[in-house]
Coordinates of C-alpha atoms in Angstrom, one line a residue:
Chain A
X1 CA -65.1 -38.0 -25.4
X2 CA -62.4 -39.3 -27.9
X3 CA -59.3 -39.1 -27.3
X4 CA -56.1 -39.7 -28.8
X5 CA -52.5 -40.3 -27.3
X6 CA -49.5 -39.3 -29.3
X7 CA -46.1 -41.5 -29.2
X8 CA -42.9 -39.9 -30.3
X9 CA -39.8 -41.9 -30.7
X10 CA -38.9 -41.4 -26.3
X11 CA -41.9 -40.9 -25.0
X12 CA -42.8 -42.8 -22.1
X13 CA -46.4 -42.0 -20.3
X14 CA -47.9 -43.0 -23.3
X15 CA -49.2 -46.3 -21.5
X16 CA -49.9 -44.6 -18.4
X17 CA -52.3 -41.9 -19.8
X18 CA -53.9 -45.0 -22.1
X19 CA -54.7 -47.2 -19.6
X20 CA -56.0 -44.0 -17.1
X21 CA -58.2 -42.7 -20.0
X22 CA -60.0 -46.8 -21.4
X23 CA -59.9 -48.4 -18.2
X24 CA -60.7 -46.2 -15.4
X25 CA -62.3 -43.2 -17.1
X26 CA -64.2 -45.9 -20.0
X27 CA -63.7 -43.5 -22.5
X28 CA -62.4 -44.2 -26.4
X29 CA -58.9 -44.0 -26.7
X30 CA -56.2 -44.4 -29.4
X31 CA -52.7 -44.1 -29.7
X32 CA -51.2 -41.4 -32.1
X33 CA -48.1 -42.1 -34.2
X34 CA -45.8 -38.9 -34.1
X35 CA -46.1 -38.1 -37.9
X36 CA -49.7 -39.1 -38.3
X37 CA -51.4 -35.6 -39.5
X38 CA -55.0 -36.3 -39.3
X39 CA -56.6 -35.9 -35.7
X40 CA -60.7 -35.7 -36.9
X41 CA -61.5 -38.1 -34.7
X42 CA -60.1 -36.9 -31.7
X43 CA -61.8 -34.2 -29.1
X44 CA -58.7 -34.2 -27.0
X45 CA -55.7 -35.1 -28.0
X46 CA -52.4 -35.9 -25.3
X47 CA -48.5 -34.9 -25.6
X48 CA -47.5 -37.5 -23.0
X49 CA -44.2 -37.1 -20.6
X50 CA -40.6 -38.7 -21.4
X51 CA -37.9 -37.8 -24.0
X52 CA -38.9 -37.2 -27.3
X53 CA -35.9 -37.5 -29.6
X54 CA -33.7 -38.0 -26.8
X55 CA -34.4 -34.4 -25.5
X56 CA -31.5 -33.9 -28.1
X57 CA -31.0 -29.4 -29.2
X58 CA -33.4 -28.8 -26.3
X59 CA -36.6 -31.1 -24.4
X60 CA -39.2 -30.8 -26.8
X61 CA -37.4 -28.7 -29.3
X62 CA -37.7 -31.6 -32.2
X63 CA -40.9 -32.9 -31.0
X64 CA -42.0 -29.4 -31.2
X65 CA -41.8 -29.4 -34.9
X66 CA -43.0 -32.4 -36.1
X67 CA -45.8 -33.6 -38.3
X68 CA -48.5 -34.6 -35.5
X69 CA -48.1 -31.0 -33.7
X70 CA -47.7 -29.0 -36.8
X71 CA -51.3 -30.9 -37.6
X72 CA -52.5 -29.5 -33.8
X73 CA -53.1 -25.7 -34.5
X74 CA -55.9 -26.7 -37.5
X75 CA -57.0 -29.4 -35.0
X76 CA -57.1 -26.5 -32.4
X77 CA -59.3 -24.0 -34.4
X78 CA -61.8 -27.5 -35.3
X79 CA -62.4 -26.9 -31.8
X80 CA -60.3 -29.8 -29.8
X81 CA -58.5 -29.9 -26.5
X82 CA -54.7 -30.5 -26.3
X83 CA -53.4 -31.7 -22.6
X84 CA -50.1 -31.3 -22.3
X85 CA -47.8 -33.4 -19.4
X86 CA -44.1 -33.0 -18.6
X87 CA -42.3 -33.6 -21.9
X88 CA -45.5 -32.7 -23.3
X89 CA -45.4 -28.9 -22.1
X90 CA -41.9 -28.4 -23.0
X91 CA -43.1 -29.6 -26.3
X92 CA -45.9 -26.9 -26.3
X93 CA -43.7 -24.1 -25.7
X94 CA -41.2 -25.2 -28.0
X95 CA -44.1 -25.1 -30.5
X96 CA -45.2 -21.7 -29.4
X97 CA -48.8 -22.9 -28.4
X98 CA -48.2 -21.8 -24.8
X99 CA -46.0 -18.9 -23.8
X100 CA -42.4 -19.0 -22.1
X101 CA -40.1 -21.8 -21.9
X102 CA -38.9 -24.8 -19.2
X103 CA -35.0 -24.9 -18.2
X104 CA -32.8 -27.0 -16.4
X105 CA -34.3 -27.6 -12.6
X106 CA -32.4 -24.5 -10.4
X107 CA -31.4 -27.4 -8.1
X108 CA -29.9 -29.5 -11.0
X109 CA -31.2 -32.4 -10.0
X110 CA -33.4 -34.6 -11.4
X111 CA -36.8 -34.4 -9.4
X112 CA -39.2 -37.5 -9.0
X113 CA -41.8 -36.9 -5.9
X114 CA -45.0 -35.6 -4.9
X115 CA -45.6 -32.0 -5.7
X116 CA -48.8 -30.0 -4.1
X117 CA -50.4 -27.6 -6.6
X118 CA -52.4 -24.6 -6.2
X119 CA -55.5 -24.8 -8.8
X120 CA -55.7 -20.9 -9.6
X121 CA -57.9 -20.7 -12.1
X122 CA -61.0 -23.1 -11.9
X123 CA -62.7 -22.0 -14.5
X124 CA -60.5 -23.9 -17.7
X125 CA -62.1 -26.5 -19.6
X126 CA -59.3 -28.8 -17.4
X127 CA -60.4 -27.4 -13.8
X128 CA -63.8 -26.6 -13.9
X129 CA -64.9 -28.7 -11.7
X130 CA -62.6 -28.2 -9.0
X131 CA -62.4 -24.7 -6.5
X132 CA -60.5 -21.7 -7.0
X133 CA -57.6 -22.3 -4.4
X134 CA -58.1 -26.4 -3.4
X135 CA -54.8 -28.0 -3.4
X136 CA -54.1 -31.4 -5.5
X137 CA -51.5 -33.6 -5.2
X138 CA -49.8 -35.2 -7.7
X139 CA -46.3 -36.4 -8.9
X140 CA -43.4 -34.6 -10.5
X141 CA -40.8 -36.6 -13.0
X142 CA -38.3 -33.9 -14.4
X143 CA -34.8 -32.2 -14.9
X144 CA -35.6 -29.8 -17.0
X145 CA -39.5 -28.2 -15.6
X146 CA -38.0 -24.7 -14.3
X147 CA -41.2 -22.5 -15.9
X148 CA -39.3 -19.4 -17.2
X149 CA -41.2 -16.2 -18.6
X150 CA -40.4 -12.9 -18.9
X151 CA -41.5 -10.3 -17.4
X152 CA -44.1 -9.1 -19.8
X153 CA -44.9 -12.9 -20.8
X154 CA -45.8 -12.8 -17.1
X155 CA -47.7 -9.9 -16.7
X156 CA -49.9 -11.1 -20.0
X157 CA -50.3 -14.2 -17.7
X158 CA -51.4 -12.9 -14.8
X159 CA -53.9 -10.0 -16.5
X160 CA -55.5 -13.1 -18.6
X161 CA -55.9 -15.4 -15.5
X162 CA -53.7 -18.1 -18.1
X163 CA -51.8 -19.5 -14.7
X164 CA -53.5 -22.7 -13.8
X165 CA -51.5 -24.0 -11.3
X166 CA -48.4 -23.2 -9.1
X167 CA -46.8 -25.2 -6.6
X168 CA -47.5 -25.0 -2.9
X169 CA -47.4 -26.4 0.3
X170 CA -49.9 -29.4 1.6
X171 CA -52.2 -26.4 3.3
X172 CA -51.8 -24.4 0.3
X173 CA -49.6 -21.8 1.2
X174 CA -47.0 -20.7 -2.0
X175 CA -43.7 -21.0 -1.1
X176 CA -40.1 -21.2 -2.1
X177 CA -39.6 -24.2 -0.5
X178 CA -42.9 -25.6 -2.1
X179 CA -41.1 -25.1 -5.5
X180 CA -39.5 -28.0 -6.7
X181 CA -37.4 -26.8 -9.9
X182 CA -37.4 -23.1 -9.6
X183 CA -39.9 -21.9 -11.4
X184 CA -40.7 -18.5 -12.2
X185 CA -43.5 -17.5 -9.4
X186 CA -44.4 -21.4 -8.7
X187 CA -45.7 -22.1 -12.2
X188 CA -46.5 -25.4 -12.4
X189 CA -49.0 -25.4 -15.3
X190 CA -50.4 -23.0 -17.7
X191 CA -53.3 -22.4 -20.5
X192 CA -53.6 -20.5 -23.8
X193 CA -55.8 -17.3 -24.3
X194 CA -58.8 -19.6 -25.0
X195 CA -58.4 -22.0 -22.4
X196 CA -58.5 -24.9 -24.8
X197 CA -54.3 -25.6 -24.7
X198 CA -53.1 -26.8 -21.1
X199 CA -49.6 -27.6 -20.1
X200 CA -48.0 -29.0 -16.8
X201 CA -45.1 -30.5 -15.5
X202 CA -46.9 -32.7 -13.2
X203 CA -48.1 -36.1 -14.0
X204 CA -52.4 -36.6 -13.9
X205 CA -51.9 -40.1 -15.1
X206 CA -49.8 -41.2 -12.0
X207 CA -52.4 -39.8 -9.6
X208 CA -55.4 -41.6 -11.0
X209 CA -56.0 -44.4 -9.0
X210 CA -55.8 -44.9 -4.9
X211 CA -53.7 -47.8 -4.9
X212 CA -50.7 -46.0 -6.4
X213 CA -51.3 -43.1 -4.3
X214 CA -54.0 -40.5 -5.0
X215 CA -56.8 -40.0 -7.7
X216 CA -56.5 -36.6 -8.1
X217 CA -55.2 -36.3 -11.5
X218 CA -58.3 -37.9 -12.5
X219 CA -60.2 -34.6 -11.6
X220 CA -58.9 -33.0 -14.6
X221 CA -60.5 -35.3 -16.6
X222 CA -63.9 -35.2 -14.7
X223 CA -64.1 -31.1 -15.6
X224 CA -62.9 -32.3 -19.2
X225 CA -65.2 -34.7 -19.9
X226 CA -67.8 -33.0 -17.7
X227 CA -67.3 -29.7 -19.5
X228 CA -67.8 -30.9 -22.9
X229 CA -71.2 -32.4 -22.6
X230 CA -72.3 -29.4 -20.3
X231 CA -71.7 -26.9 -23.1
X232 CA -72.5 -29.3 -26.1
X233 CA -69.5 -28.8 -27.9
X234 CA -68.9 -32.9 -27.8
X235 CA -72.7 -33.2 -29.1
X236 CA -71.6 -30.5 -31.7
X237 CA -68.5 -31.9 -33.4
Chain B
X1 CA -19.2 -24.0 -46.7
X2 CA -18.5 -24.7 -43.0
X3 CA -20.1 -22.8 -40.2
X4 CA -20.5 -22.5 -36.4
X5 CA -23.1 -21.3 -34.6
X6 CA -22.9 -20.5 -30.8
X7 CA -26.0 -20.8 -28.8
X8 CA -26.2 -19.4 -25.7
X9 CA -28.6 -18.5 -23.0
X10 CA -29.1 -14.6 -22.7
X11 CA -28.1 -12.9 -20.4
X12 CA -29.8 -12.3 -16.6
X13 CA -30.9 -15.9 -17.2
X14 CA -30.0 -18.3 -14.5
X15 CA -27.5 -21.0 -15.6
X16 CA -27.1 -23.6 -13.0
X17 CA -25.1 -25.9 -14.7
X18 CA -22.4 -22.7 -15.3
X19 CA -22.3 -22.2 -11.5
X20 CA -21.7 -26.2 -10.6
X21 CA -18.5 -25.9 -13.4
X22 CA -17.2 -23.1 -12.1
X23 CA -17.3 -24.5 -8.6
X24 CA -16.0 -27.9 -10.0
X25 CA -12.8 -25.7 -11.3
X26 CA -12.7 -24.1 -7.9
X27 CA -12.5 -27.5 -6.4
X28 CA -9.1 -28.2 -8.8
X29 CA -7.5 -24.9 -7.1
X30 CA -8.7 -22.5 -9.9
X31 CA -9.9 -19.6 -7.8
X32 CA -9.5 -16.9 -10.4
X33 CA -12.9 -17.6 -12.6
X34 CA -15.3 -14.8 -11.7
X35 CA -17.7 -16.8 -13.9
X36 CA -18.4 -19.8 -16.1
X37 CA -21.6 -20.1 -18.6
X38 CA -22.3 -23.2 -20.7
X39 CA -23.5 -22.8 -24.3
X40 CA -23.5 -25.1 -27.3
X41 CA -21.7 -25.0 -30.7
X42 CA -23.1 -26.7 -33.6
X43 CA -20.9 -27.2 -36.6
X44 CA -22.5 -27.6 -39.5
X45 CA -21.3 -28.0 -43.1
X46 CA -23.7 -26.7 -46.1
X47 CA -24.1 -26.1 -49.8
X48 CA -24.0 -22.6 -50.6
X49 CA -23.2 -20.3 -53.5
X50 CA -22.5 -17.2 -51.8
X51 CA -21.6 -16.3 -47.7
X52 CA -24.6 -13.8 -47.1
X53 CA -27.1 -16.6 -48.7
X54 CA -25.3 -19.1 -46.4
X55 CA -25.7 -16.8 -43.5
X56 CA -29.2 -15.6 -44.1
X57 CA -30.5 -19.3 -44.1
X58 CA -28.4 -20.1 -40.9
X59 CA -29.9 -17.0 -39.2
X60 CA -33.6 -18.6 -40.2
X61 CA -32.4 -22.0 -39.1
X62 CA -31.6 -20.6 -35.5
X63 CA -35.0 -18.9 -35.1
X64 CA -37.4 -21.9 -36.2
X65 CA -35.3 -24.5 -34.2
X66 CA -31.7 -24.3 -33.7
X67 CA -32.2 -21.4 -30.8
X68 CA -35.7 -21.2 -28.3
X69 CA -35.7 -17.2 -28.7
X70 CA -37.5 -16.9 -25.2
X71 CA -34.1 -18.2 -23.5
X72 CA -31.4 -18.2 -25.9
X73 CA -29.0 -15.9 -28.2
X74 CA -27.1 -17.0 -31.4
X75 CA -24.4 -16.2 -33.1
X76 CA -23.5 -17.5 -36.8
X77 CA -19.8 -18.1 -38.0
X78 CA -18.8 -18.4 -41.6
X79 CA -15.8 -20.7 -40.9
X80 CA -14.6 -21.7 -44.6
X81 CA -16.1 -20.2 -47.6
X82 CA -15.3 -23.2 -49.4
X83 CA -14.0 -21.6 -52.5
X84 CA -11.8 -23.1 -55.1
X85 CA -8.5 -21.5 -55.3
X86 CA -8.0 -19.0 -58.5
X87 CA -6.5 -21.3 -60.9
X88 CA -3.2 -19.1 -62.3

């Protein structure tokens, strides 16, 4: 599976989810520059964490308009994946590809630590190899990751079964103290209508290999990868 | 043509940043603010024949980028109309 790893002027997993993706998954990968418009070659393509244009107007409100994810709604309907990490999932709201919005963390602090999520729906393109209700760990990096809806944003949510993950406790349990940022209902990560557009505020490529912690960020990859041979869609394109 | 627009976050929407100002003020002995909510002005200075053009294009601006409509409210200011006085 190819897939391709945008840079904007700030970002900073870009490394992280390039190394993760050639040299412990073994799969093609290529960096994408920020204004490059052409992603035919890509069956997944990756809006990295960090600051995009300095997080100035808004995080991910610039980003969210340029060039490389204007080109992501053609690249969308060509059938591709688009993952989207911390910076990366403010950018996709900001661009309208997922629902709602992320504000300032309630707490106003900055949050770096582990987080526990709650894999809700196991049946995305991201999760499907994974079980409805098993509980990942992986790290959190943000100020600005409070997942905000409204209330019929929410309820469209909920009826389409587009909340992938929320935030909980190690055993599992959602819980306001589980919930680093505030977010609306422990949203930690959420998918499109068609399941082909994830975004979440944790951090997969940190939790990829043992010795810095954990590996299971690497299981959304597995279902990825795993998903697109199993329906052919990869043979397809 | 200068003009100002205010961008806020609506209403019911949790500002924490308001709430750690206003207890910042209440820290300097000012006990009367019932509340504080930070918003941004962005001043911007354009070519424009006529006020309603100006504004119409300002209104778009805030919609497609200046304002995220799921949290925020705008408000658009004509400051100075930037017309030539009438020559007698």
């Amino acid at each position: 599976m190819r897939f391709g790893v945008v840079i904007f002027p700030g970002t900073w997993s870009d490394c992280d989810f390039h190394f993760v993706i050639g040299e412990v998954l073994h799969q093609p990968v290529k960096y994408v520059w920020h204004r490059d418009t052409d992603l035919s070659e890509y069956d997944c393509v990756i809006l990295p964490g960090g600051f995009s244009y300095g997080d100035y107007l808004r995080a991910g409100a610039i980003a969210g308009r340029s060039p490389v994810v204007e080109a992501l709604g053609d690249f969308l309907a060509g059938g591709g994946f688009v993952l989207g990490s911390c910076n990366g999932f403010q950018i996709l709201c900001e661009a309208k590809l997922l629902p709602g919005a992320l504000l300032r963390n309630e707490c106003l602090q900055y949050r770096c630590q582990s987080t526990f999520l709650f894999v809700e729906n196991a049946e995305t393109p991201f999760t499907r190899g994974l079980r409805p209700g098993q509980v990942l760990k992986m790290p959190i990096s943000h100020g600005e990751g409070k997942y905000y809806g409204d209330a019929e944003t929410l309820r469209i949510l909920r009826g389409r079964n587009q909340i992938v993950f929320r935030y909980c406790t190690e055993a599992g349990e959602i819980t306001k103290e589980a919930n680093p940022n505030g977010s609306v209902e422990n949203i930690a990560g959420i998918m499109n209508e068609e399941g082909t557009v994830l975004g979440l505020m944790p951090h997969p490529e940190r939790a990829a290999e043992s010795a810095l912690g954990g590996t299971d960020g690497l299981l959304l990859f597995h279902s990825l990868i795993g998903s697109l041979i199993e329906d052919g869609s990869f043979l397809k394109r | 043509m200068r003009a100002r627009v205010f961008v806020r976050l609506k209403r019911g929407i949790l500002d924490p940043q308001g709430t750690a100002v206003k207890r910042a003020l209440e820290g300097l002995g000012y006990q009367e603010v019932r509340e504080l909510r930070v918003g941004k002005v962005l001043e911007l200075e354009l070519e424009a024949a006529e006020p309603v053009q100006a504004r119409g294009r300002l209104e778009e601006m805030c919609r497609r980028l200046l304002a995220n409509p799921v949290t925020e409210d705008f408000q658009v200011e004509i400051v100075d109309e930037g017309r030539r006085p009438n020559l007698p």
